[in-house]
Amino acid sequence: PSFVHLSTAIAANTSKCLKIAAQNVYLEGNGAWTGETSVEMLLDMGLSHVIIGHSERRRIMGETNEQSAKKAKRALDKGMTVIFCTGETLDERKANNTMEVNIAQLEALKKEIGESKKLWENVVIV
């Protein structure tokens, strides 16, 4: 759900059988980041999962591989599970760049996270 509907989704999940995930998070901690949502805010809401690097964030908002990786590292450092989105645009697919694009996204994540098995255990790559 969108950020403004997260509380409603959390409240409706009375059986707790679903994991509710935020659609995005800011790469910095709490501070004067008007309009942004920090990891700490998501944790305060009781969330444990966050989606990072969705194609719309990359394509429309211009989020880079490095920014997505930094967001993931911040969320992981705070104990969240990261659903890390990878994928190519239609133009990249038509140009046969699928592997290069996906590898670059994952390499940025690996550069940020390193070899920590503890952190990687909380990454879901989609």
C-alpha atoms as one frame of an Amber mdcrd trajectory, in Angstrom:
protein
   0.000   0.000   0.000   1.007   3.626  -0.405   2.527   5.293   2.650  -0.709
   7.044   3.595  -2.513   3.683   3.701   0.087   1.667   5.589  -1.580   2.198
   8.969  -4.890   0.952   7.581  -3.231  -2.140   6.111  -1.399  -2.851   9.357
  -4.617  -2.505  11.367  -6.523  -4.774   8.962  -3.873  -7.493   9.257  -5.331
  -8.760  12.536  -4.161 -12.346  12.033  -0.615 -11.100  11.375  -0.306 -13.749
   8.655   0.692 -11.127   6.073   3.879  -9.101   5.992   3.033  -5.516   5.078
   5.841  -3.748   3.202   6.431  -0.070   2.554   6.933   0.809  -1.115  10.003
   2.960  -0.544  12.261   4.476   2.083  14.651   7.414   2.195  18.376   6.703
   2.215  19.066   8.923   5.242  17.893   8.629   8.832  15.459  10.906  10.619
  16.004  14.562   9.857  14.774  17.516   7.868  13.898  15.541   4.743  10.508
  17.018   3.908   8.224  14.478   2.295  10.566  11.537   2.803  10.035   8.472
   4.983  12.933   7.170   7.051  13.604   3.604   8.122  12.975   4.731  11.693
   9.482   5.933  10.756   8.674   2.570   9.174   9.955   0.729  12.229   7.870
   2.989  14.494   4.826   1.871  12.510   5.705  -1.751  13.216   6.851  -2.584
   9.694   9.612  -5.098   9.090   9.710  -5.126   5.258  10.402  -2.499   2.612
  10.451  -2.597  -1.188  13.484  -0.864  -2.690  14.447  -0.114  -6.290  11.076
  -0.632  -7.942  11.154   0.068 -11.677   8.930   3.128 -11.257  11.343   4.618
  -8.712  14.224   3.999 -11.099  12.489   5.064 -14.324  10.263   7.948 -13.198
  12.094   9.250 -10.129  15.583   8.666 -11.506  16.701   6.502  -8.595  20.163
   5.136  -9.346  21.553   1.695  -8.582  23.759   3.290  -5.946  20.841   5.074
  -4.263  18.809   1.863  -4.188  21.762   0.015  -2.674  22.280   2.701  -0.005
  18.590   2.541   0.914  18.850  -1.231   1.194  21.932  -1.039   3.420  20.302
   1.495   5.727  17.158  -0.625   6.082  19.175  -3.800   6.641  21.381  -2.120
   9.249  18.212  -1.242  11.160  16.936  -4.826  11.028  14.420  -4.630   8.206
  13.907  -7.171   5.446  14.556  -5.650   2.027  12.653  -6.663  -1.084  15.179
  -5.498  -3.683  13.752  -5.036  -7.162  15.884  -5.649 -10.220  14.984  -5.466
 -13.850  15.452  -3.796 -17.175  13.300  -1.406 -19.170  11.663  -2.504 -22.403
  14.260  -0.540 -24.373  17.082  -2.236 -22.468  15.511  -5.632 -23.135  15.128
  -4.871 -26.854  18.788  -3.850 -26.942  19.720  -7.216 -25.378  21.059  -5.516
 -22.244  19.022  -7.514 -19.728  21.967  -9.272 -18.091  24.166  -6.178 -17.957
  21.421  -4.073 -16.351  20.508  -6.682 -13.741  24.131  -7.448 -12.938  24.864
  -3.730 -12.452  21.944  -3.427 -10.024  23.109  -6.443  -8.025  26.755  -5.336
  -8.083  25.745  -1.983  -6.574  23.905  -3.858  -3.830  26.864  -6.167  -3.189
  29.245  -3.205  -3.044  27.079  -1.575  -0.376  26.281  -4.677   1.689  29.544
  -6.541   1.305  29.865 -10.173   2.340  27.737 -10.040   5.506  25.662 -13.231
   5.581  23.554 -11.697   8.345  22.495  -8.845   6.059  22.062 -11.007   2.944
  19.723 -13.311   4.880  17.270 -10.401   4.987  17.355  -9.593   1.268  14.714
 -10.858  -1.134  15.664 -10.217  -4.764  12.746  -9.839  -7.147
